[in-house]
Structures are given as structure tokens and as C-alpha cells.
């Protein structure tokens, strides 16, 4: 029961994190566009990243009913979380790196606590 609560709490945070981040990029919220520009991304790359994240969020929502989509979306968005963490660190932008750090941690927690996901090495 506790594992389920942890799983769905991390999942909810993951949807929230990438949901608002993708929509801010797609709808060109000025603060997001300025922040992405400061990190070295022009408008086209910002929109590309936003749509790619939005695709992942849609797959997360579909994944509530079809676990294959959820696991694929978590892995897909994990790449963006790691990328965001690296970019924030590279630009010494320590004010906003917590979201991406928690996104990385949430991805691992979601996959580790998902009964439909196994990693075989």
C-alpha cells in the first residue's frame, strides 16, 4: 500500500512538473522563453522541447490505463529531466535546478515502484 502511494505521488509530481513546463514552452510564456534563451535555446528549440515534453505528458496520462505507455513516457521524459539538470548546472543556474533534480529522482521512483516494469541486465 505504501509503495502504491509513493508510486502515484511521484507520478502526480512528474505529470505536474512536465505538464506546466511543456505548456509554458508551447504557449510561449515570456518568463519561460527568456529563461530558455538565457540557457542558450532559441525559440524553435524551445518549442521543439515543449512539444516533445507535451507528447510525453500525453503518454503519461494514457499510461494510467495502458502501463506500456506510462513506462515509455517516464523514460522519454527522464531524458529531458537529465538534460535540464545538466543545462542548469552548466550555466550555474542553481535557483531552478531543484525541479529537474526532483524530476530525475521521481522517474527512478516511478519505475522502481511500478509492478509492470522490470530491468533485466
N, CA, C and O atoms as a MOPAC input file, in Angstrom:
PM7 MOZYME 1SCF
protein

 N      0.82400 1    -1.20100 1     0.00000 1
 C      0.00000 1     0.00000 1     0.00000 1
 C      0.86800 1     1.26500 1     0.00000 1
 O      0.61400 1     2.20700 1    -0.75000 1
 N      1.89300 1     1.26500 1     0.85400 1
 C      2.79900 1     2.42000 1     0.92300 1
 C      3.52300 1     2.59500 1    -0.40600 1
 O      3.72500 1     3.72000 1    -0.86400 1
 N      3.91200 1     1.48900 1    -1.02200 1
 C      4.59900 1     1.54400 1    -2.31700 1
 C      3.68800 1     2.18100 1    -3.36000 1
 O      4.14100 1     2.98900 1    -4.17100 1
 N      2.42100 1     1.82400 1    -3.34200 1
 C      1.45100 1     2.39700 1    -4.29000 1
 C      1.30900 1     3.90400 1    -4.08100 1
 O      1.24300 1     4.66200 1    -5.04800 1
 N      1.26300 1     4.33100 1    -2.84400 1
 C      1.14000 1     5.76100 1    -2.53800 1
 C      2.37400 1     6.51000 1    -3.02700 1
 O      2.26600 1     7.57200 1    -3.64000 1
 N      3.54700 1     5.94600 1    -2.75000 1
 C      4.79300 1     6.57400 1    -3.21200 1
 C      4.81300 1     6.64300 1    -4.73300 1
 O      5.18200 1     7.66300 1    -5.31700 1
 N      4.40700 1     5.53800 1    -5.37000 1
 C      4.39400 1     5.48000 1    -6.83500 1
 C      3.49900 1     6.56900 1    -7.43000 1
 O      3.92400 1     7.31800 1    -8.30900 1
 N      2.27100 1     6.64800 1    -6.94900 1
 C      1.32200 1     7.60500 1    -7.53700 1
 C      1.62700 1     9.04900 1    -7.13200 1
 O      1.30500 1     9.97700 1    -7.87400 1
 N      2.23700 1     9.24500 1    -5.97800 1
 C      2.67000 1    10.59800 1    -5.60700 1
 C      3.78400 1    11.06400 1    -6.53900 1
 O      3.76800 1    12.20300 1    -7.00700 1
 N      4.74300 1    10.19300 1    -6.80800 1
 C      5.82500 1    10.53700 1    -7.73800 1
 C      5.27900 1    10.73800 1    -9.14600 1
 O      5.71300 1    11.64200 1    -9.86100 1
 N      4.33400 1     9.90300 1    -9.54300 1
 C      3.71600 1    10.02700 1   -10.86600 1
 C      2.98200 1    11.36800 1   -10.99800 1
 O      3.10200 1    12.05100 1   -12.01600 1
 N      2.23300 1    11.73300 1    -9.97300 1
 C      1.49800 1    13.00700 1    -9.98500 1
 C      2.46400 1    14.17800 1   -10.09900 1
 O      2.22500 1    15.10900 1   -10.86700 1
 N      3.54700 1    14.13600 1    -9.34400 1
 C      4.54600 1    15.19400 1    -9.42800 1
 C      5.15600 1    15.25500 1   -10.82600 1
 O      5.38100 1    16.34100 1   -11.36000 1
 N      5.42200 1    14.10300 1   -11.41200 1
 C      6.02400 1    14.02700 1   -12.74200 1
 C      5.10500 1    14.65500 1   -13.78900 1
 O      5.55400 1    15.41700 1   -14.64500 1
 N      3.81800 1    14.32700 1   -13.71100 1
 C      2.84100 1    14.92000 1   -14.64000 1
 C      2.77200 1    16.42700 1   -14.43800 1
 O      2.75100 1    17.18400 1   -15.40900 1
 N      2.73700 1    16.86400 1   -13.19400 1
 C      2.68600 1    18.29700 1   -12.89500 1
 C      3.92800 1    19.00900 1   -13.41700 1
 O      3.82400 1    20.04000 1   -14.08200 1
 N      5.11200 1    18.45400 1   -13.11300 1
 C      6.37200 1    19.07700 1   -13.49700 1
 C      6.46700 1    19.26200 1   -15.01300 1
 O      6.73400 1    20.36300 1   -15.49500 1
 N      6.25100 1    18.19700 1   -15.74400 1
 C      6.38100 1    18.29000 1   -17.19400 1
 C      5.14800 1    18.90700 1   -17.83600 1
 O      5.23500 1    19.45900 1   -18.93300 1
 N      4.01600 1    18.82300 1   -17.17700 1
 C      2.80500 1    19.45300 1   -17.71000 1
 C      2.94900 1    20.95900 1   -17.77900 1
 O      2.73200 1    21.56300 1   -18.83000 1
 N      3.31400 1    21.56800 1   -16.66000 1
 C      3.43200 1    23.03100 1   -16.69100 1
 C      4.63000 1    23.47100 1   -17.50700 1
 O      4.55800 1    24.47800 1   -18.21000 1
 N      5.74200 1    22.73200 1   -17.42800 1
 C      6.93700 1    23.12800 1   -18.18900 1
 C      6.66500 1    23.07400 1   -19.69400 1
 O      7.05500 1    23.97800 1   -20.43300 1
 N      6.00400 1    22.02100 1   -20.13700 1
 C      5.73400 1    21.90300 1   -21.57600 1
 C      4.73600 1    22.96000 1   -22.03500 1
 O      4.90900 1    23.56200 1   -23.09500 1
 N      3.70700 1    23.18500 1   -21.25000 1
 C      2.70600 1    24.18500 1   -21.66600 1
 C      3.27800 1    25.59500 1   -21.64600 1
 O      2.93500 1    26.41000 1   -22.50300 1
 N      4.14400 1    25.89500 1   -20.68300 1
 C      4.78900 1    27.21000 1   -20.67200 1
 C      5.63000 1    27.40500 1   -21.92400 1
 O      5.68800 1    28.51000 1   -22.46300 1
 N      6.28000 1    26.35000 1   -22.39300 1
 C      7.08600 1    26.45700 1   -23.61100 1
 C      6.20100 1    26.55600 1   -24.84100 1
 O      6.42600 1    27.40900 1   -25.69900 1
 N      5.19900 1    25.69400 1   -24.93600 1
 C      4.33200 1    25.65500 1   -26.11700 1
 C      3.53800 1    26.95400 1   -26.26700 1
 O      3.37300 1    27.45800 1   -27.37800 1
 N      3.05100 1    27.49100 1   -25.15500 1
 C      2.28000 1    28.73300 1   -25.21100 1
 C      3.15900 1    29.97400 1   -25.10100 1
 O      2.65600 1    31.09200 1   -24.99400 1
 N      4.45700 1    29.77300 1   -25.12800 1
 C      5.45400 1    30.84800 1   -25.17000 1
 C      5.30600 1    31.83900 1   -24.01600 1
 O      5.30700 1    33.05300 1   -24.22000 1
 N      5.18200 1    31.31000 1   -22.81600 1
 C      5.14200 1    32.19300 1   -21.65300 1
 C      6.46600 1    32.95600 1   -21.60100 1
 O      7.53800 1    32.36100 1   -21.70800 1
 N      6.38200 1    34.25000 1   -21.44100 1
 C      7.55100 1    35.12100 1   -21.57500 1
 C      8.67700 1    34.73900 1   -20.63100 1
 O      9.83900 1    34.71600 1   -21.03600 1
 N      8.35600 1    34.43900 1   -19.38100 1
 C      9.41400 1    34.08600 1   -18.42900 1
 C     10.11900 1    32.79400 1   -18.84500 1
 O     11.33600 1    32.67800 1   -18.69700 1
 N      9.37000 1    31.83300 1   -19.35800 1
 C      9.97800 1    30.58200 1   -19.82300 1
 C     10.82700 1    30.83100 1   -21.06100 1
 O     11.93400 1    30.30500 1   -21.17400 1
 N     10.31400 1    31.62600 1   -21.98600 1
 C     11.07500 1    31.90500 1   -23.21400 1
 C     12.37300 1    32.64500 1   -22.87900 1
 O     13.42200 1    32.34900 1   -23.45100 1
 N     12.30100 1    33.60400 1   -21.95500 1
 C     13.50600 1    34.33000 1   -21.54100 1
 C     14.49500 1    33.39900 1   -20.85000 1
 O     15.70000 1    33.47100 1   -21.09400 1
 N     13.98300 1    32.52700 1   -19.98700 1
 C     14.84600 1    31.58000 1   -19.29200 1
 C     15.52700 1    30.61600 1   -20.24500 1
 O     16.71500 1    30.32500 1   -20.10600 1
 N     14.77500 1    30.12400 1   -21.20800 1
 C     15.35900 1    29.20200 1   -22.18500 1
 C     16.37400 1    29.92600 1   -23.06700 1
 O     17.39200 1    29.35200 1   -23.45400 1
 N     16.09000 1    31.17800 1   -23.37900 1
 C     17.04100 1    31.95700 1   -24.18200 1
 C     18.34000 1    32.16900 1   -23.40300 1
 O     19.43200 1    32.09100 1   -23.96600 1
 N     18.20800 1    32.43700 1   -22.11000 1
 C     19.39400 1    32.61000 1   -21.26700 1
 C     20.22500 1    31.32600 1   -21.18800 1
 O     21.44200 1    31.37100 1   -21.01100 1
 N     19.54700 1    30.18200 1   -21.32300 1
 C     20.23900 1    28.89600 1   -21.28600 1
 C     20.80000 1    28.49800 1   -22.65400 1
 O     21.46800 1    27.47200 1   -22.78200 1
 N     20.52100 1    29.31800 1   -23.67500 1
 C     21.10200 1    29.06600 1   -24.99100 1
 C     20.17300 1    28.46400 1   -26.01500 1
 O     20.62600 1    28.04500 1   -27.08000 1
 N     18.87800 1    28.40700 1   -25.72600 1
 C     17.91900 1    27.81600 1   -26.65500 1
 C     17.12400 1    28.91700 1   -27.34500 1
 O     16.56300 1    29.79000 1   -26.68300 1
 N     17.07700 1    28.87700 1   -28.66700 1
 C     16.26900 1    29.86100 1   -29.38400 1
 C     14.80300 1    29.42500 1   -29.34900 1
 O     14.46700 1    28.39900 1   -28.75900 1
 N     13.94600 1    30.20600 1   -29.97900 1
 C     12.50100 1    29.93200 1   -29.92100 1
 C     12.15200 1    28.58600 1   -30.55400 1
 O     11.31500 1    27.85500 1   -30.02300 1
 N     12.77700 1    28.25100 1   -31.67500 1
 C     12.46500 1    26.97400 1   -32.33400 1
 C     12.81700 1    25.77900 1   -31.45500 1
 O     12.03200 1    24.83800 1   -31.34100 1
 N     13.98400 1    25.81300 1   -30.84000 1
 C     14.37200 1    24.70700 1   -29.96700 1
 C     13.48100 1    24.64500 1   -28.73200 1
 O     13.14500 1    23.56000 1   -28.25700 1
 N     13.10600 1    25.79100 1   -28.22200 1
 C     12.22000 1    25.81700 1   -27.05500 1
 C     10.87300 1    25.19000 1   -27.39700 1
 O     10.33400 1    24.40500 1   -26.61600 1
 N     10.33200 1    25.53200 1   -28.55700 1
 C      9.06400 1    24.93500 1   -28.97900 1
 C      9.21800 1    23.43800 1   -29.22100 1
 O      8.33900 1    22.66100 1   -28.84900 1
 N     10.31900 1    23.02500 1   -29.83700 1
 C     10.55700 1    21.60300 1   -30.07700 1
 C     10.60200 1    20.83100 1   -28.76100 1
 O      9.98200 1    19.77500 1   -28.63000 1
 N     11.33000 1    21.36000 1   -27.79900 1
 C     11.41100 1    20.72100 1   -26.48500 1
 C     10.03200 1    20.69900 1   -25.82600 1
 O      9.64000 1    19.69200 1   -25.23700 1
 N      9.30400 1    21.80000 1   -25.92300 1
 C      7.97200 1    21.87200 1   -25.32300 1
 C      7.01300 1    20.85300 1   -25.90800 1
 O      6.28100 1    20.19500 1   -25.16900 1
 N      7.00900 1    20.71300 1   -27.23600 1
 C      6.12300 1    19.72700 1   -27.86300 1
 C      6.55500 1    18.30000 1   -27.53200 1
 O      5.70700 1    17.42700 1   -27.34900 1
 N      7.84600 1    18.05700 1   -27.45600 1
 C      8.34000 1    16.72500 1   -27.09300 1
 C      7.94700 1    16.38100 1   -25.65500 1
 O      7.56600 1    15.24700 1   -25.36400 1
 N      8.04200 1    17.36400 1   -24.76100 1
 C      7.60900 1    17.13400 1   -23.38500 1
 C      6.09800 1    16.93400 1   -23.31200 1
 O      5.61700 1    16.08600 1   -22.56000 1
 N      5.36000 1    17.70300 1   -24.08400 1
 C      3.90800 1    17.56000 1   -24.10000 1
 C      3.49900 1    16.17900 1   -24.60500 1
 O      2.54900 1    15.59000 1   -24.09000 1
 N      4.19900 1    15.66300 1   -25.59500 1
 C      3.95000 1    14.30800 1   -26.07300 1
 C      4.15500 1    13.30500 1   -24.93500 1
 O      3.37200 1    12.37000 1   -24.77200 1
 N      5.20500 1    13.50800 1   -24.16000 1
 C      5.45700 1    12.64200 1   -23.01800 1
 C      4.37100 1    12.73000 1   -21.96000 1
 O      3.99600 1    11.71600 1   -21.37200 1
 N      3.86600 1    13.92000 1   -21.71200 1
 C      2.79300 1    14.09600 1   -20.71900 1
 C      1.52000 1    13.40800 1   -21.18700 1
 O      0.83700 1    12.75900 1   -20.39400 1
 N      1.19600 1    13.54200 1   -22.46000 1
 C      0.01500 1    12.86100 1   -23.00200 1
 C      0.17400 1    11.34500 1   -22.84900 1
 O     -0.77100 1    10.65200 1   -22.47200 1
 N      1.36500 1    10.84000 1   -23.14100 1
 C      1.61800 1     9.40800 1   -22.96900 1
 C      1.52500 1     8.99600 1   -21.50000 1
 O      1.07900 1     7.89000 1   -21.19600 1
 N      1.94100 1     9.87500 1   -20.58800 1
 C      1.78400 1     9.58000 1   -19.16200 1
 C      0.31600 1     9.42500 1   -18.78800 1
 O     -0.05800 1     8.50700 1   -18.05900 1
 N     -0.50600 1    10.33100 1   -19.29400 1
 C     -1.94100 1    10.27500 1   -18.99000 1
 C     -2.55700 1     9.00600 1   -19.58500 1
 O     -3.33600 1     8.32200 1   -18.92100 1
 N     -2.20800 1     8.69500 1   -20.83200 1
 C     -2.68800 1     7.45100 1   -21.44300 1
 C     -2.17900 1     6.25700 1   -20.64500 1
 O     -2.86600 1     5.24400 1   -20.51700 1
 N     -0.97400 1     6.38800 1   -20.11500 1
 C     -0.36100 1     5.31400 1   -19.35200 1
 C     -1.05900 1     4.95500 1   -18.06300 1
 O     -0.77400 1     3.90800 1   -17.48100 1
 N     -1.95500 1     5.78300 1   -17.60500 1
 C     -2.75400 1     5.43200 1   -16.42900 1
 C     -3.57000 1     4.17800 1   -16.73500 1
 O     -3.80100 1     3.35000 1   -15.85400 1
 N     -4.00100 1     4.04600 1   -17.97900 1
 C     -4.82400 1     2.91600 1   -18.39200 1
 C     -4.03000 1     1.84700 1   -19.14600 1
 O     -4.43000 1     0.68300 1   -19.16600 1
 N     -2.92700 1     2.22400 1   -19.75600 1
 C     -2.08600 1     1.30000 1   -20.52200 1
 C     -0.64600 1     1.48300 1   -20.04500 1
 O      0.03900 1     2.41200 1   -20.47200 1
 N     -0.19200 1     0.60100 1   -19.16500 1
 C      1.08900 1     0.79300 1   -18.48800 1
 C      2.28300 1     0.84600 1   -19.43000 1
 O      3.31700 1     1.41200 1   -19.07300 1
 N      2.16900 1     0.27800 1   -20.61300 1
 C      3.29100 1     0.33600 1   -21.55300 1
 C      3.61100 1     1.79100 1   -21.92200 1
 O      4.77500 1     2.17500 1   -22.02900 1
 N      2.56600 1     2.58100 1   -22.11200 1
 C      2.75900 1     3.99200 1   -22.44100 1
 C      3.39300 1     4.74000 1   -21.28100 1
 O      4.26300 1     5.58900 1   -21.47900 1
 N      2.95500 1     4.42200 1   -20.07500 1
 C      3.47900 1     5.11900 1   -18.90200 1
 C      4.98100 1     4.88900 1   -18.75800 1
 O      5.74100 1     5.83900 1   -18.56700 1
 N      5.40200 1     3.65300 1   -18.84800 1
 C      6.82400 1     3.35700 1   -18.68800 1
 C      7.66200 1     3.99500 1   -19.78700 1
 O      8.73700 1     4.53000 1   -19.51700 1
 N      7.18100 1     3.94300 1   -21.01100 1
 C      7.90400 1     4.57400 1   -22.11900 1
 C      7.96700 1     6.08700 1   -21.92800 1
 O      8.99800 1     6.70300 1   -22.19900 1
 N      6.87600 1     6.68700 1   -21.46600 1
 C      6.83900 1     8.13700 1   -21.26400 1
 C      7.76400 1     8.56000 1   -20.12600 1
 O      8.41700 1     9.60000 1   -20.21200 1
 N      7.82100 1     7.77000 1   -19.07400 1
 C      8.71100 1     8.10100 1   -17.95300 1
 C     10.16000 1     8.09100 1   -18.43800 1
 O     10.93200 1     8.99100 1   -18.10800 1
 N     10.52700 1     7.08600 1   -19.21200 1
 C     11.89700 1     7.02000 1   -19.73700 1
 C     12.15000 1     8.17000 1   -20.70100 1
 O     13.21700 1     8.78300 1   -20.66800 1
 N     11.18200 1     8.46800 1   -21.55700 1
 C     11.28500 1     9.57800 1   -22.51900 1
 C     11.50800 1    10.90200 1   -21.78100 1
 O     12.40600 1    11.66700 1   -22.13100 1
 N     10.69800 1    11.16500 1   -20.77100 1
 C     10.80100 1    12.42900 1   -20.04100 1
 C     12.01300 1    12.46400 1   -19.11600 1
 O     12.50700 1    13.54100 1   -18.78200 1
 N     12.49200 1    11.29700 1   -18.70000 1
 C     13.70000 1    11.23500 1   -17.88000 1
 C     14.88200 1    11.85900 1   -18.62600 1
 O     15.73000 1    12.51400 1   -18.02000 1
 N     14.92900 1    11.65400 1   -19.92600 1
 C     15.99300 1    12.25800 1   -20.73300 1
 C     15.94000 1    13.78100 1   -20.67000 1
 O     16.97900 1    14.43700 1   -20.60300 1
 N     14.74300 1    14.33800 1   -20.69100 1
 C     14.58900 1    15.79100 1   -20.59600 1
 C     14.93600 1    16.29200 1   -19.19400 1
 O     15.50300 1    17.37400 1   -19.04500 1
 N     14.60100 1    15.51400 1   -18.17500 1
 C     14.94300 1    15.91000 1   -16.80600 1
 C     16.45800 1    15.93300 1   -16.61400 1
 O     16.99800 1    16.86000 1   -16.01000 1
 N     17.13500 1    14.91800 1   -17.12600 1
 C     18.60000 1    14.87700 1   -17.02400 1
 C     19.20600 1    16.02300 1   -17.82400 1
 O     20.13700 1    16.68200 1   -17.36200 1
 N     18.68100 1    16.25900 1   -19.01800 1
 C     19.16900 1    17.37100 1   -19.83500 1
 C     18.97600 1    18.70600 1   -19.14700 1
 O     19.87200 1    19.55100 1   -19.16100 1
 N     17.81700 1    18.90300 1   -18.54600 1
 C     17.55100 1    20.16300 1   -17.84100 1
 C     18.49400 1    20.31900 1   -16.64800 1
 O     18.99700 1    21.41200 1   -16.38900 1
 N     18.72800 1    19.23500 1   -15.93000 1
 C     19.63900 1    19.29400 1   -14.78900 1
 C     21.04700 1    19.66900 1   -15.23900 1
 O     21.70000 1    20.50200 1   -14.61100 1
 N     21.51400 1    19.05800 1   -16.32000 1
 C     22.85000 1    19.36800 1   -16.83400 1
 C     22.94900 1    20.80400 1   -17.31000 1
 O     23.95100 1    21.47100 1   -17.05100 1
 N     21.93700 1    21.29100 1   -17.99700 1
 C     21.96600 1    22.66200 1   -18.51000 1
 C     21.95600 1    23.66300 1   -17.36600 1
 O     22.69300 1    24.64900 1   -17.39700 1
 N     21.12500 1    23.41800 1   -16.35200 1
 C     21.08300 1    24.33600 1   -15.20900 1
 C     22.42200 1    24.35800 1   -14.48000 1
 O     22.89600 1    25.42400 1   -14.08700 1
 N     23.02500 1    23.20900 1   -14.30100 1
 C     24.33500 1    23.16700 1   -13.65300 1
 C     25.40300 1    23.83600 1   -14.50300 1
 O     26.24500 1    24.57200 1   -13.98800 1
 N     25.36800 1    23.58100 1   -15.80100 1
 C     26.38700 1    24.14100 1   -16.69200 1
 C     26.34600 1    25.66500 1   -16.71400 1
 O     27.37500 1    26.31700 1   -16.89000 1
 N     25.15500 1    26.22900 1   -16.53600 1
 C     25.00900 1    27.68600 1   -16.55900 1
 C     24.96500 1    28.28300 1   -15.15500 1
 O     24.60900 1    29.44900 1   -14.98100 1
 N     25.32600 1    27.48600 1   -14.16300 1
 C     25.34400 1    27.93100 1   -12.76600 1
 C     24.00200 1    28.54000 1   -12.36200 1
 O     23.94500 1    29.51500 1   -11.61300 1
 N     22.93800 1    27.95100 1   -12.86600 1
 C     21.58300 1    28.41000 1   -12.58900 1
 C     21.01700 1    27.55700 1   -11.45000 1
 O     20.14000 1    26.71800 1   -11.65400 1
 N     21.54100 1    27.79400 1   -10.25700 1
 C     21.20700 1    26.94100 1    -9.12500 1
 C     19.83900 1    27.24900 1    -8.51700 1
 O     19.37100 1    26.50800 1    -7.65300 1
 N     19.21000 1    28.30500 1    -8.94500 1
 C     17.90200 1    28.65100 1    -8.40600 1
 C     16.81600 1    27.70400 1    -8.91800 1
 O     15.84900 1    27.44100 1    -8.20400 1
 N     16.95700 1    27.19200 1   -10.13100 1
 C     15.89300 1    26.40600 1   -10.75400 1
 C     16.25500 1    24.94600 1   -10.99200 1
 O     15.49900 1    24.23700 1   -11.65600 1
 N     17.38100 1    24.47300 1   -10.47500 1
 C     17.77000 1    23.10700 1   -10.76600 1
 C     17.01800 1    22.08000 1    -9.92400 1
 O     17.03300 1    20.89500 1   -10.25600 1
 N     16.36400 1    22.50000 1    -8.84700 1
 C     15.67500 1    21.55800 1    -7.97200 1
 C     14.56900 1    20.80500 1    -8.69900 1
 O     14.39900 1    19.60600 1    -8.47600 1
 N     13.82200 1    21.47100 1    -9.55300 1
 C     12.73600 1    20.80600 1   -10.28300 1
 C     13.27700 1    19.67600 1   -11.13100 1
 O     12.73200 1    18.57200 1   -11.13100 1
 N     14.34800 1    19.95200 1   -11.85500 1
 C     14.90100 1    18.90500 1   -12.71600 1
 C     15.53000 1    17.78500 1   -11.88500 1
 O     15.46600 1    16.62000 1   -12.27900 1
 N     16.12500 1    18.11100 1   -10.76500 1
 C     16.67400 1    17.08200 1    -9.88600 1
 C     15.56600 1    16.18600 1    -9.35400 1
 O     15.68800 1    14.96100 1    -9.37600 1
 N     14.48500 1    16.79400 1    -8.87600 1
 C     13.35900 1    16.00500 1    -8.37900 1
 C     12.69300 1    15.22400 1    -9.50500 1
 O     12.14900 1    14.14400 1    -9.27500 1
 N     12.73300 1    15.77000 1   -10.73200 1
 C     12.20900 1    15.03000 1   -11.88900 1
 C     13.01600 1    13.77200 1   -12.15300 1
 O     12.45400 1    12.72000 1   -12.45800 1
 N     14.32300 1    13.87500 1   -12.03800 1
 C     15.18900 1    12.69000 1   -12.20500 1
 C     14.89300 1    11.65300 1   -11.13200 1
 O     14.77400 1    10.46300 1   -11.42200 1
 N     14.77500 1    12.10900 1    -9.90300 1
 C     14.50200 1    11.20000 1    -8.78800 1
 C     13.11700 1    10.57500 1    -8.94100 1
 O     12.94600 1     9.37800 1    -8.70800 1
 N     12.13000 1    11.37900 1    -9.33000 1
 C     10.76800 1    10.86000 1    -9.49900 1
 C     10.71500 1     9.78200 1   -10.57400 1
 O      9.99700 1     8.79400 1   -10.41800 1
 N     11.45600 1     9.95200 1   -11.65500 1
 C     11.46600 1     8.94600 1   -12.72200 1
 C     11.96200 1     7.60700 1   -12.19800 1
 O     11.37000 1     6.56600 1   -12.48400 1
 N     13.04400 1     7.63300 1   -11.43200 1
 C     13.59000 1     6.39300 1   -10.87800 1
 C     12.59600 1     5.76700 1    -9.89900 1
 O     12.40500 1     4.55100 1    -9.89600 1
 N     11.97000 1     6.59400 1    -9.07700 1
 C     10.98800 1     6.08900 1    -8.11100 1
 C      9.79700 1     5.46800 1    -8.83100 1
 O      9.33400 1     4.39400 1    -8.44700 1
 N      9.29700 1     6.13100 1    -9.86700 1
 C      8.14600 1     5.61000 1   -10.61400 1
 C      8.47600 1     4.24900 1   -11.21200 1
 O      7.70100 1     3.30200 1   -11.07800 1
 N      9.60700 1     4.15300 1   -11.86200 1
 C      9.96400 1     2.88100 1   -12.49500 1
 C     10.26200 1     1.79500 1   -11.46200 1
 O      9.89200 1     0.63800 1   -11.65900 1
 N     10.91900 1     2.15400 1   -10.37900 1
 C     11.26100 1     1.17000 1    -9.35300 1
 C     10.01400 1     0.61900 1    -8.66100 1
 O      9.97100 1    -0.55800 1    -8.30400 1
 N      9.00600 1     1.46300 1    -8.47300 1
 C      7.80300 1     1.03300 1    -7.74800 1
 C      6.69900 1     0.53300 1    -8.66900 1
 O      5.62800 1     0.15700 1    -8.19200 1
 N      6.93600 1     0.51900 1    -9.97600 1
 C      5.92500 1     0.04500 1   -10.92100 1
 C      6.00200 1    -1.47000 1   -11.04100 1
 O      7.05700 1    -2.01500 1   -11.36500 1
 N      4.89800 1    -2.14800 1   -10.78200 1
 C      4.89600 1    -3.60200 1   -10.83800 1
 C      4.95000 1    -4.13200 1   -12.27400 1
 O      5.16500 1    -5.32600 1   -12.48400 1
 N      4.75700 1    -3.25700 1   -13.25600 1
 C      4.79900 1    -3.66800 1   -14.66100 1
 C      6.13600 1    -3.35400 1   -15.32500 1
 O      6.27200 1    -3.51100 1   -16.53800 1
 N      7.11100 1    -2.91700 1   -14.55600 1
 C      8.41600 1    -2.55600 1   -15.12500 1
 C      9.50400 1    -3.38200 1   -14.47000 1
 O      9.59300 1    -3.45500 1   -13.24400 1
 N     10.32200 1    -3.99900 1   -15.28800 1
 C     11.49000 1    -4.69400 1   -14.79100 1
 C     12.67500 1    -4.35000 1   -15.66500 1
 O     12.53300 1    -4.14000 1   -16.87000 1
 N     13.81600 1    -4.29500 1   -15.06600 1
 C     15.05000 1    -4.02300 1   -15.78100 1
 C     15.91400 1    -5.27000 1   -15.65700 1
 O     16.30700 1    -5.67300 1   -14.56200 1
 N     16.19300 1    -5.85900 1   -16.79200 1
 C     16.99400 1    -7.07900 1   -16.81000 1
 C     18.33400 1    -6.75000 1   -17.44700 1
 O     18.38900 1    -6.27100 1   -18.57900 1
 N     19.38800 1    -7.00300 1   -16.73300 1
 C     20.72600 1    -6.73700 1   -17.24900 1
 C     21.41400 1    -8.02200 1   -17.64500 1
 O     22.55600 1    -7.99500 1   -18.10400 1

